[in-house]
Structures are given as structure tokens and as C-alpha cells.
Coordinates of N, CA, C and O in Angstrom, one line a residue:
X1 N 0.9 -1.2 0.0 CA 0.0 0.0 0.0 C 0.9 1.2 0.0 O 1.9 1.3 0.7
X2 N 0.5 2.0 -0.8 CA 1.5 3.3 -0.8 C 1.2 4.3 0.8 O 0.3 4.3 1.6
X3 N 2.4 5.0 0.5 CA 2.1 6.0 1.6 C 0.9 7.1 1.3 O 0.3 7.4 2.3
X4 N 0.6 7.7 0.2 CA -0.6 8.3 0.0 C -1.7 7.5 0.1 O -2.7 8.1 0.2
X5 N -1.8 6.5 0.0 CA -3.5 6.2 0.0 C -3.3 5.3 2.0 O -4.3 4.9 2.6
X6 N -2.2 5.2 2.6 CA -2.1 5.1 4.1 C -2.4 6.2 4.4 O -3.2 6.2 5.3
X7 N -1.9 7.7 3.9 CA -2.7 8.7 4.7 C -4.1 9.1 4.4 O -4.9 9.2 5.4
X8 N -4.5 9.2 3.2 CA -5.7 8.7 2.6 C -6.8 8.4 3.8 O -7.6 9.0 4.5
X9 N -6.2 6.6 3.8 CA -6.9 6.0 4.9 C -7.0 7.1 6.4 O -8.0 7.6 6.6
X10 N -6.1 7.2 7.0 CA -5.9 8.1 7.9 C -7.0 9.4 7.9 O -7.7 9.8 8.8
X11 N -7.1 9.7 7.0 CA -8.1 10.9 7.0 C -9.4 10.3 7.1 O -10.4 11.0 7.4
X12 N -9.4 9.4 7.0 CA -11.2 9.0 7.2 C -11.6 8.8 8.4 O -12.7 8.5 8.5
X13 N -10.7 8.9 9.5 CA -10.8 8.3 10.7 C -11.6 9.3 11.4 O -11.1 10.4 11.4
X14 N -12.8 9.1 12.1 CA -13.5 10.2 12.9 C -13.4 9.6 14.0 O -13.3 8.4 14.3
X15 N -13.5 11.2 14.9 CA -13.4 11.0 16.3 C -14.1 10.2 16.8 O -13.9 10.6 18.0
X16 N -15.0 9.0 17.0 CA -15.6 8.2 16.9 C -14.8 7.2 17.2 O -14.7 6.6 18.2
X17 N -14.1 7.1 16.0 CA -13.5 5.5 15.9 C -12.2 6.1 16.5 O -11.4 5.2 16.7
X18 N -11.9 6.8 16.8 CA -10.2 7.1 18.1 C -11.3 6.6 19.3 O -11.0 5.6 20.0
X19 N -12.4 7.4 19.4 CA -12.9 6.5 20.8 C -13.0 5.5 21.1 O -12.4 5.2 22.1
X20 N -13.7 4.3 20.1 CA -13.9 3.3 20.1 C -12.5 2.3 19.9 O -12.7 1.1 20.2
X21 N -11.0 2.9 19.4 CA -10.0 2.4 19.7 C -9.6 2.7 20.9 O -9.6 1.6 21.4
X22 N -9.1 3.6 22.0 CA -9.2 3.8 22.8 C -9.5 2.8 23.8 O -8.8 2.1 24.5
X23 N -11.2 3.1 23.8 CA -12.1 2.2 24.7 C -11.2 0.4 24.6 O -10.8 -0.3 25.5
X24 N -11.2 0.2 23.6 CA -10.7 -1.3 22.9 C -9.6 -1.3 23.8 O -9.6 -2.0 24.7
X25 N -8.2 -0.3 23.4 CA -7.1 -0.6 24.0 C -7.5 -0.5 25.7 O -6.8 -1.3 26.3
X26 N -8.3 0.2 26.3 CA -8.0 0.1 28.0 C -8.9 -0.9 28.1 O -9.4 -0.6 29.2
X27 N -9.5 -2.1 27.6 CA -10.4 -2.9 27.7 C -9.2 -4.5 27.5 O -9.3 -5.7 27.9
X28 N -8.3 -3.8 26.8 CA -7.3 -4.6 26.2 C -6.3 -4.8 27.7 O -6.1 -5.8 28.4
X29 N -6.0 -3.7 27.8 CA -5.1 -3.4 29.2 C -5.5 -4.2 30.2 O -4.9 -5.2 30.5
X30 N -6.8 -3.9 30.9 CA -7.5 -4.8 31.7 C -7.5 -6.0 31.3 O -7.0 -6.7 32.2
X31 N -7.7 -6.7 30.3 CA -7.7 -8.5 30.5 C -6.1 -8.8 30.2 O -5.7 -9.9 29.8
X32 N -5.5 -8.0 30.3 CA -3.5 -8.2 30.2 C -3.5 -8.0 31.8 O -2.7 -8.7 32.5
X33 N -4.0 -7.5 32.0 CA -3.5 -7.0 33.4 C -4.4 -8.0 34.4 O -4.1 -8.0 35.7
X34 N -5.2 -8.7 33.9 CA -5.9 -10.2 34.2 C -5.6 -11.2 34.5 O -6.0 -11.9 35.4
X35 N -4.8 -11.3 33.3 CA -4.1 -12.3 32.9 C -4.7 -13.5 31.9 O -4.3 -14.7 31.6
X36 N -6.2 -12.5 31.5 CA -7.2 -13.1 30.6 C -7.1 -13.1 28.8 O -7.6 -13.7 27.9
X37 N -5.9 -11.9 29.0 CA -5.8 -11.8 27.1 C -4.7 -13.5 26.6 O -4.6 -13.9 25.5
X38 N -4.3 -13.9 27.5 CA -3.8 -15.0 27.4 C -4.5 -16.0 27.2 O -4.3 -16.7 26.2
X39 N -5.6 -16.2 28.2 CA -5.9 -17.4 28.0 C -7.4 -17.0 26.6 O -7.9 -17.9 25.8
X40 N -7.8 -15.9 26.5 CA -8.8 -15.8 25.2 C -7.6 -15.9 24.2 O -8.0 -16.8 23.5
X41 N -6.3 -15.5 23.8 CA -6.0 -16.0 23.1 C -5.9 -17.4 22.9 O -6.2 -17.8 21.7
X42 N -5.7 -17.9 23.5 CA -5.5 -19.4 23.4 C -7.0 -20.3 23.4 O -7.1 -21.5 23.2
X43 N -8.0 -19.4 23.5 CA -9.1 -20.0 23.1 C -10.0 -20.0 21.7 O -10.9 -20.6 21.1
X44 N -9.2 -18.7 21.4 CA -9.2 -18.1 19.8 C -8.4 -18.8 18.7 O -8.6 -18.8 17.5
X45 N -7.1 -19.8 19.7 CA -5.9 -20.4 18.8 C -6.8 -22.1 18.4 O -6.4 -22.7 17.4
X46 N -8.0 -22.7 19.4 CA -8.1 -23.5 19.5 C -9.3 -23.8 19.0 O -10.3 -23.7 19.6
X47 N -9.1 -24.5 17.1 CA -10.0 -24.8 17.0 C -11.5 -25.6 17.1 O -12.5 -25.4 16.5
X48 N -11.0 -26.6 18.1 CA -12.2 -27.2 18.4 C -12.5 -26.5 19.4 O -13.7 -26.5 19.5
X49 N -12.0 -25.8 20.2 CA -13.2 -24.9 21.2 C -13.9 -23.8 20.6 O -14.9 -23.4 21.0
X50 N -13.4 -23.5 19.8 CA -14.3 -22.2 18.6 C -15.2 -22.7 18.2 O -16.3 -22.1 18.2
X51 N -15.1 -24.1 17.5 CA -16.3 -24.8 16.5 C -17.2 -24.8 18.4 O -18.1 -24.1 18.8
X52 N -16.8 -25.6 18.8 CA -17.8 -25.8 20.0 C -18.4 -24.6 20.6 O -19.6 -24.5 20.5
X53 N -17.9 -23.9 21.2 CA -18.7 -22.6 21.5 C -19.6 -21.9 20.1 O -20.6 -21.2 20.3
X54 N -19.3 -22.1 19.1 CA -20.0 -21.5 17.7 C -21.0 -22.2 17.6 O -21.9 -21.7 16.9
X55 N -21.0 -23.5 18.1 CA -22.3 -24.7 17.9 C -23.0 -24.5 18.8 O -24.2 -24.4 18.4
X56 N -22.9 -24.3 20.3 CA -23.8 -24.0 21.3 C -24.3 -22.8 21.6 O -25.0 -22.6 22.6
X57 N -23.8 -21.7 20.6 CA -24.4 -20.0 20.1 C -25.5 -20.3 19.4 O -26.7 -19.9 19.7
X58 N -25.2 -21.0 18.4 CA -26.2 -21.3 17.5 C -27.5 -22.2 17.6 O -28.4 -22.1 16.8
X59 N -27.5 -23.0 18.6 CA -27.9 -23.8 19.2 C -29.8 -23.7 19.3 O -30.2 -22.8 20.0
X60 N -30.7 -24.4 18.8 CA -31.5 -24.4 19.1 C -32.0 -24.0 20.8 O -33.0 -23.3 21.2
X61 N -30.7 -24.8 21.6 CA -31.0 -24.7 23.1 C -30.9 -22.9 23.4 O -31.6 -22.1 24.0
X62 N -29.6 -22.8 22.7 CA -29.5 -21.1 23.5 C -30.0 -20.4 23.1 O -30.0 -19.4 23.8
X63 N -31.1 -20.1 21.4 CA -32.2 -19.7 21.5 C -33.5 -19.9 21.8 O -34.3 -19.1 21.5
X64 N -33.7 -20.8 22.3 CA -34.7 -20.8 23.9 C -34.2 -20.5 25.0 O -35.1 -20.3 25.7
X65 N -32.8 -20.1 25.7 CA -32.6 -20.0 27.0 C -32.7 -18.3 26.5 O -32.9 -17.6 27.4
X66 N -32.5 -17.5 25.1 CA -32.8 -16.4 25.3 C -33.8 -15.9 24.8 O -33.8 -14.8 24.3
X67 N -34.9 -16.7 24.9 CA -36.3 -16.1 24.9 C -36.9 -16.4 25.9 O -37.8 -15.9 26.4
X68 N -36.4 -17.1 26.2 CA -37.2 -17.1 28.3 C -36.0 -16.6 29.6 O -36.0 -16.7 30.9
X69 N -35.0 -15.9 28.5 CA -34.4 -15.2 29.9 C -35.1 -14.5 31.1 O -34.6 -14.3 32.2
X70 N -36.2 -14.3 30.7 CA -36.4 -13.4 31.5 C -37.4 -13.9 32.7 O -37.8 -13.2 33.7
X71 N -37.8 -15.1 32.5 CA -38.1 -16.5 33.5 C -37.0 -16.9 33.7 O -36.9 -17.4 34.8
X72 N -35.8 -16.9 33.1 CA -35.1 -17.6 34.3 C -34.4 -17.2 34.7 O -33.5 -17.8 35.3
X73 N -34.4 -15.9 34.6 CA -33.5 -14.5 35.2 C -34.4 -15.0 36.5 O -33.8 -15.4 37.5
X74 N -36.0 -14.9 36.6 CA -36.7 -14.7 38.2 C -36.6 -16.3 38.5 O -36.6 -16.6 39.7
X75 N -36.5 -17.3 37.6 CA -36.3 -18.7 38.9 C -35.1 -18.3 39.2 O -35.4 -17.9 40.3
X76 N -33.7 -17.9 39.1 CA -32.6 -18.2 39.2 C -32.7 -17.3 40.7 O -32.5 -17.7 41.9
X77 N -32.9 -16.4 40.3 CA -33.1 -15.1 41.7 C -34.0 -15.6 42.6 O -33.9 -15.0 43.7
X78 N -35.4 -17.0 42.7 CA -36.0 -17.4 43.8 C -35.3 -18.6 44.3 O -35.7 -19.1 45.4
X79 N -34.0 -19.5 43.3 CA -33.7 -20.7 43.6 C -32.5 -20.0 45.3 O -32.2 -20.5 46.3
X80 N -32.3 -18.7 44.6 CA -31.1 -18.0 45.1 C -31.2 -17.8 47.0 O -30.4 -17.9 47.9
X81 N -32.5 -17.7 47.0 CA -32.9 -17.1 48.5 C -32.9 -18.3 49.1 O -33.4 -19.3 48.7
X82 N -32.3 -18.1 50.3 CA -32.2 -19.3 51.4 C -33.3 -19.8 51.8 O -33.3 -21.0 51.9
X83 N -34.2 -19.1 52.1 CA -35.7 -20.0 52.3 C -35.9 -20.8 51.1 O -36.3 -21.9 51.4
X84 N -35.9 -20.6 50.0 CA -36.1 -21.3 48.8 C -35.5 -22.4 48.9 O -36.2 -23.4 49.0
X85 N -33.8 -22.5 48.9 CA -33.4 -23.4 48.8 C -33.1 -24.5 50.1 O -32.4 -25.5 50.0
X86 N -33.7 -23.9 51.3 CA -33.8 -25.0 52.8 C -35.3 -25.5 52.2 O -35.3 -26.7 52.3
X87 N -36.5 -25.1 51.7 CA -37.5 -25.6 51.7 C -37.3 -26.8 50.5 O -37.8 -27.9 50.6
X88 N -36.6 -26.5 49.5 CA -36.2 -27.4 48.2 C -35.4 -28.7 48.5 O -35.3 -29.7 47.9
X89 N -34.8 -28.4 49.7 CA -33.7 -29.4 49.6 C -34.3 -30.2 50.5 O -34.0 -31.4 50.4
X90 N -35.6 -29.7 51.9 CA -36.0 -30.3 52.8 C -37.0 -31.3 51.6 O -37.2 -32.4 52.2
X91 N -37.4 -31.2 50.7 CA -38.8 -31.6 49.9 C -37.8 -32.9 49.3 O -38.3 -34.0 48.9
X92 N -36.7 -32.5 49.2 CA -35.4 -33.6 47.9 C -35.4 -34.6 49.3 O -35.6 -35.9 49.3
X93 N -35.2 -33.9 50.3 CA -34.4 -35.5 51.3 C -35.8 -36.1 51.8 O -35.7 -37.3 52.1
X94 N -36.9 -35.8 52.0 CA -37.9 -36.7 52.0 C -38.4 -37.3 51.0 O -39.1 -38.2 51.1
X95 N -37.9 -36.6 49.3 CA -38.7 -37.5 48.2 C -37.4 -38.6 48.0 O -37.4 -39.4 47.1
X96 N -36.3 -38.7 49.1 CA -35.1 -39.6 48.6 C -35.3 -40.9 49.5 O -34.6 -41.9 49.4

């Protein structure tokens, strides 16, 4: 690529996209400073975990778990509370 059509490119850049680089790079910093940009690399490097996470995106199952998020956003928050779960578990050891 020549150097005129690199500055070229350069000129198109709106303050926008410096934000949104920015934002990227201190978002970048934090999972380095994690110790997480490591291991997403290495999950990025690995193609059977990509195909596998890409198949359970796609998933008939995880579009039902997000059309009823919002049922099981409220079971998850009633399984959550202690009376819930002494009354659940009291109900499990007598059906056992």
C-alpha cells in the first residue's frame, strides 16, 4: 500500500473511531493485566473450542434460553434465596 493512499486511509478516521480504539485498547489493558488476554488467546488459537462454542451459540437450546431469559433470570433469583433453597432441599431429602 503506498504511503498516500495510508494517509488517505488516515483521513477517514472520525473522532468516533479514536474513541472506540481507545475504549478497545483500555479494555485490552485490563484483561492483560488479568491475565485473561492469554488465556482468550488461546481459546481463539483453538479450533475445536471455537467450532464448539459456535455450535452452542447457534444452538436451538440457546435460543430458547434467550427467549425465556427473563423466566429464568426470576427462577434463578427465587432458587437464590435461602428459604427457597432449605425448603427445596428439605422436599429432595424426603422424596429420597
Amino acid at each position: 500500500m503506498s504511503l498516500l493512499s495510508q494517509l488517505d486511509n488516515l483521513s477517514k478516521i472520525t473522532p468516533e473511531d479514536i474513541e472506540i480504539m481507545q475504549k478497545l485498547s483500555r479494555i485490552a489493558q485490563k484483561l492483560q493485566k488479568l491475565g485473561l488476554l492469554d488465556v482468550l488467546e488461546g481459546v481463539l488459537d483453538d479450533d475445536r473450542t471455537i467450532s464448539a462454542i459456535t455450535s452452542f451459540l447457534t444452538s436451538d437450546t440457546m435460543l430458547e434460553i434467550l427467549v425465556n431469559r427473563d423466566n429464568l433470570v426470576k427462577l434463578v433469583a427465587l432458587l437464590s434465596k435461602n428459604e427457597t433453597y432449605s425448603n427445596l432441599s428439605a422436599i429432595l431429602e424426603k422424596l429420597s
